[in-house]
Short mmCIF file of C-alpha atoms in Angstrom, two decimals:
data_model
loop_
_atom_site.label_atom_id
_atom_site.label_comp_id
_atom_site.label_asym_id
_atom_site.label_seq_id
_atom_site.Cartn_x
_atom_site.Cartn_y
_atom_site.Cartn_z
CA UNK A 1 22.29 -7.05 -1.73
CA UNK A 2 21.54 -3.69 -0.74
CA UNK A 3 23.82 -1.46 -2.76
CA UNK A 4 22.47 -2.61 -6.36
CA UNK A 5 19.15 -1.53 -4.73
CA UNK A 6 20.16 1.53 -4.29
CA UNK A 7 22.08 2.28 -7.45
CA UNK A 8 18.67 0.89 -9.38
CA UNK A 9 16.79 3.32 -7.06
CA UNK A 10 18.99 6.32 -7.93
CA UNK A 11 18.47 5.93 -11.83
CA UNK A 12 14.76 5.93 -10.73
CA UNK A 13 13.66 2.43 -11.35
CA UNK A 14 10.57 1.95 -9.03
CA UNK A 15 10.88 -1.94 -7.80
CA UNK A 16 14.68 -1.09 -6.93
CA UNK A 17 13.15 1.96 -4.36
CA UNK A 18 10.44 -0.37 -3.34
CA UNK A 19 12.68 -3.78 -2.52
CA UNK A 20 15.12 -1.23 -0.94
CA UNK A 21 12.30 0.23 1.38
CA UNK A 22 11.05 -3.51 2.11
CA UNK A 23 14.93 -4.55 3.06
CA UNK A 24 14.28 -1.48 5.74
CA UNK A 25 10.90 -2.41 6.69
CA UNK A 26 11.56 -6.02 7.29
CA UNK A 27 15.48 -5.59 8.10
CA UNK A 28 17.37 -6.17 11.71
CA UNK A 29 15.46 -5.16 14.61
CA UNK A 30 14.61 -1.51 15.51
CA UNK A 31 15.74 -0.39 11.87
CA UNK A 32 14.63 2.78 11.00
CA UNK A 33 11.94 2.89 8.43
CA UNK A 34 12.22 4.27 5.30
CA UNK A 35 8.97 5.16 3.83
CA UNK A 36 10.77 7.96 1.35
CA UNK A 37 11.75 5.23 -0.59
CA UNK A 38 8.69 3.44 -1.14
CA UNK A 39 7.38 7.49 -1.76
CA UNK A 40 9.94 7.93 -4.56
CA UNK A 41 8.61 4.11 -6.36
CA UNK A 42 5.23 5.57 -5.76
CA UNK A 43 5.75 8.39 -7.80
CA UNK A 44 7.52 6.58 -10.68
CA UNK A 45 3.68 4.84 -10.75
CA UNK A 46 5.07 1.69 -8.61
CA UNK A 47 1.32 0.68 -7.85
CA UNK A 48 2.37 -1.75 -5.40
CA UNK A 49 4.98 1.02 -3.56
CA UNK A 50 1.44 2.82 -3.15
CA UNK A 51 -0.48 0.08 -1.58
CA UNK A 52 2.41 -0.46 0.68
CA UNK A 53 2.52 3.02 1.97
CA UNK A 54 -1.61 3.33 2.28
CA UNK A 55 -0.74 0.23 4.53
CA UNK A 56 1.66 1.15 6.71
CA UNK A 57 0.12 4.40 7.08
CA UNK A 58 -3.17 2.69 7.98
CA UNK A 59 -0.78 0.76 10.68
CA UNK A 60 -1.21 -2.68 12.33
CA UNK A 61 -4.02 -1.85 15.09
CA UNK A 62 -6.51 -1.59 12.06
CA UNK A 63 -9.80 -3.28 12.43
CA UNK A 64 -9.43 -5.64 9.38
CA UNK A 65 -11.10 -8.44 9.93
CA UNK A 66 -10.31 -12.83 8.89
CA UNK A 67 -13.16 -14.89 9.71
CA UNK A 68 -11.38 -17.21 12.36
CA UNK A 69 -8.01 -15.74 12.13
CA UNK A 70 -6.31 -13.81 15.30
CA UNK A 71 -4.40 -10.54 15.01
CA UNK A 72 -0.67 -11.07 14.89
CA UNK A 73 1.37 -9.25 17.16
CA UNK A 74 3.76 -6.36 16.07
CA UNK A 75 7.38 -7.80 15.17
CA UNK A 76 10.33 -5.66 16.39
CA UNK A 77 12.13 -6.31 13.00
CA UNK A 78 8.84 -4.59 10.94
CA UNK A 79 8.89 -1.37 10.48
CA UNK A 80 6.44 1.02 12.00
CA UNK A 81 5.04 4.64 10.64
CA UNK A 82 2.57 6.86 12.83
CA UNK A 83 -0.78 6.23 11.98
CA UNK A 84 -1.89 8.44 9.57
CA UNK A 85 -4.75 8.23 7.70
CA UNK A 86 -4.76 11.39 5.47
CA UNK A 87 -1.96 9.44 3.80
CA UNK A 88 -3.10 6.39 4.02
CA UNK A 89 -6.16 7.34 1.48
CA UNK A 90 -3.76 9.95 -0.35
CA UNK A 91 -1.53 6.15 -1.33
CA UNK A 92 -4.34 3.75 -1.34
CA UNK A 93 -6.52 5.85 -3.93
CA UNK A 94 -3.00 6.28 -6.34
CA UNK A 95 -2.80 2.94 -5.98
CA UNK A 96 -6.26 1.98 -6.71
CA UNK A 97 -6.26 4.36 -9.72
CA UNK A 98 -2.95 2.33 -10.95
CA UNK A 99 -5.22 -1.16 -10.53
CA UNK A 100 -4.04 -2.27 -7.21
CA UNK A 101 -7.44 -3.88 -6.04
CA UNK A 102 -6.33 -4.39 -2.75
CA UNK A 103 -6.05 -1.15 -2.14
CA UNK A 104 -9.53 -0.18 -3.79
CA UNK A 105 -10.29 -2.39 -0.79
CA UNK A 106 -8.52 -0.70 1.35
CA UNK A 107 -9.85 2.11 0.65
CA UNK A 108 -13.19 1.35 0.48
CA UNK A 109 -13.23 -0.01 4.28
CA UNK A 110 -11.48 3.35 5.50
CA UNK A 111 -14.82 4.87 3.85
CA UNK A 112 -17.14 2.35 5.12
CA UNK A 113 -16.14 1.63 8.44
CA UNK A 114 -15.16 5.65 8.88
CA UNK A 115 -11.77 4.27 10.52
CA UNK A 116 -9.96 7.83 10.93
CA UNK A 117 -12.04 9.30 8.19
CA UNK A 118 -15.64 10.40 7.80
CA UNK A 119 -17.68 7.65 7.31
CA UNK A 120 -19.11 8.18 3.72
CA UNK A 121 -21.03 5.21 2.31
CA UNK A 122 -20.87 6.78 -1.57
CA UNK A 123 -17.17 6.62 -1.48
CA UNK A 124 -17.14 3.19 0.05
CA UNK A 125 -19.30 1.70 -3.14
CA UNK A 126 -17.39 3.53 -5.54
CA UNK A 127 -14.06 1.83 -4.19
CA UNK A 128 -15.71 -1.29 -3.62
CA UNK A 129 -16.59 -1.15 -7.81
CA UNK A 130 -12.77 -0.37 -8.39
CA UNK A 131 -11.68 -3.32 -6.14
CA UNK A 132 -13.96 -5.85 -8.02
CA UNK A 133 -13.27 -4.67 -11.36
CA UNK A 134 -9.33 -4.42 -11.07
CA UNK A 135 -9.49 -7.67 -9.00
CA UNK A 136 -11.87 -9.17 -12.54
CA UNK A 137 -8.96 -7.99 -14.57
CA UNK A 138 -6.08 -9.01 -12.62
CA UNK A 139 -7.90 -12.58 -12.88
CA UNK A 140 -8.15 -12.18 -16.80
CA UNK A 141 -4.63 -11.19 -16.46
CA UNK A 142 -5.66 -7.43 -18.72
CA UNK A 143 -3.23 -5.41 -17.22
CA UNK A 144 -3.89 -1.56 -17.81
CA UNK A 145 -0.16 0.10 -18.37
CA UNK A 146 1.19 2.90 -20.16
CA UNK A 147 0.33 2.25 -23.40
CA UNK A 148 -3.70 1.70 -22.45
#
C-alpha cells in the first residue's frame, strides 16, 4: 500500500503525499510522524494537507469545545507534532484561502479565544465570514479551483 504512495508523492501528486503522511500519522504505534509530507501536498494547493497540518500543529490539548461530548484521550498509534501555533495559523489560513471552511474555523477560534496567539476579535470575524461562506458553497457544491 505504501510504496504507490510514495511513487504518486514523488511525481508531486498532492493526495498521494497526504494519504502517505496519514498512513504515518495513524500507522503502528510510536511511528514517527511525518508532517513533511503533508507540507509537500500543502504546497501543491492540497487544501485538505493544510487543514491537517494547522491541526496537528494546534495539537490535541486544544480547547475545542462539543456540547456534551468528552475529550478523547491521545492514542499511541496517532501521531503527535509540538504544539505550535505560528504554524498552525501559517496552514489553517492557506487552507482557508483554498476553501477549507473548517479551517476558516479554525482559525477564527485561535483569534477569538487568543489560544497561543493574540487575541484579536477583527481577525476572528473575518475568518468566521470565510468559514460560513466556503461552508455555503461547499453545501451548493461551487467548488472554487484553478480555473475560477
Amino acid at each position: 500500500m505504501i510504496t504507490p504512495l510514495e511513487k504518486s508523492c514523488e511525481a508531486n501528486m498532492p493526495e498521494g503525499c497526504r494519504f502517505l503522511s496519514l498512513v504515518h500519522w495513524n500507522g503502528e504505534e510510536d511511528r514517527k510522524a511525518n508532517p513533511e509530507l503533508a507540507e509537500k501536498a500543502c504546497e501543491l494547493e492540497d487544501a485538505e494537507a493544510c487543514w491537517l497540518l494547522s491541526t496537528w500543529y494546534i495539537g490535541p490539548d486544544a480547547d475545542f469545545v462539543t456540547l456534551g461530548a468528552t475529550k478523547a484521550k491521545h492514542s499511541s498509534h496517532l501521531g503527535k507534532l509540538p504544539r505550535n501555533i505560528d504554524l498552525a495559523i501559517k496552514y489553517g489560513i492557506r487552507a482557508c484561502d483554498f476553501g477549507c471552511f473548517q479551517s476558516c474555523a479554525n482559525v477564527s477560534r485561535l483569534y477569538n479565544l487568543g489560544d497561543g496567539i493574540e487575541r484579536d476579535p477583527v481577525k476572528a470575524k473575518l475568518y468566521l465570514d470565510k468559514a460560513k461562506e466556503a461552508y455555503k458553497r461547499a453545501l451548493s457544491g461551487d467548488k472554487v479551483d484553478f480555473t475560477g
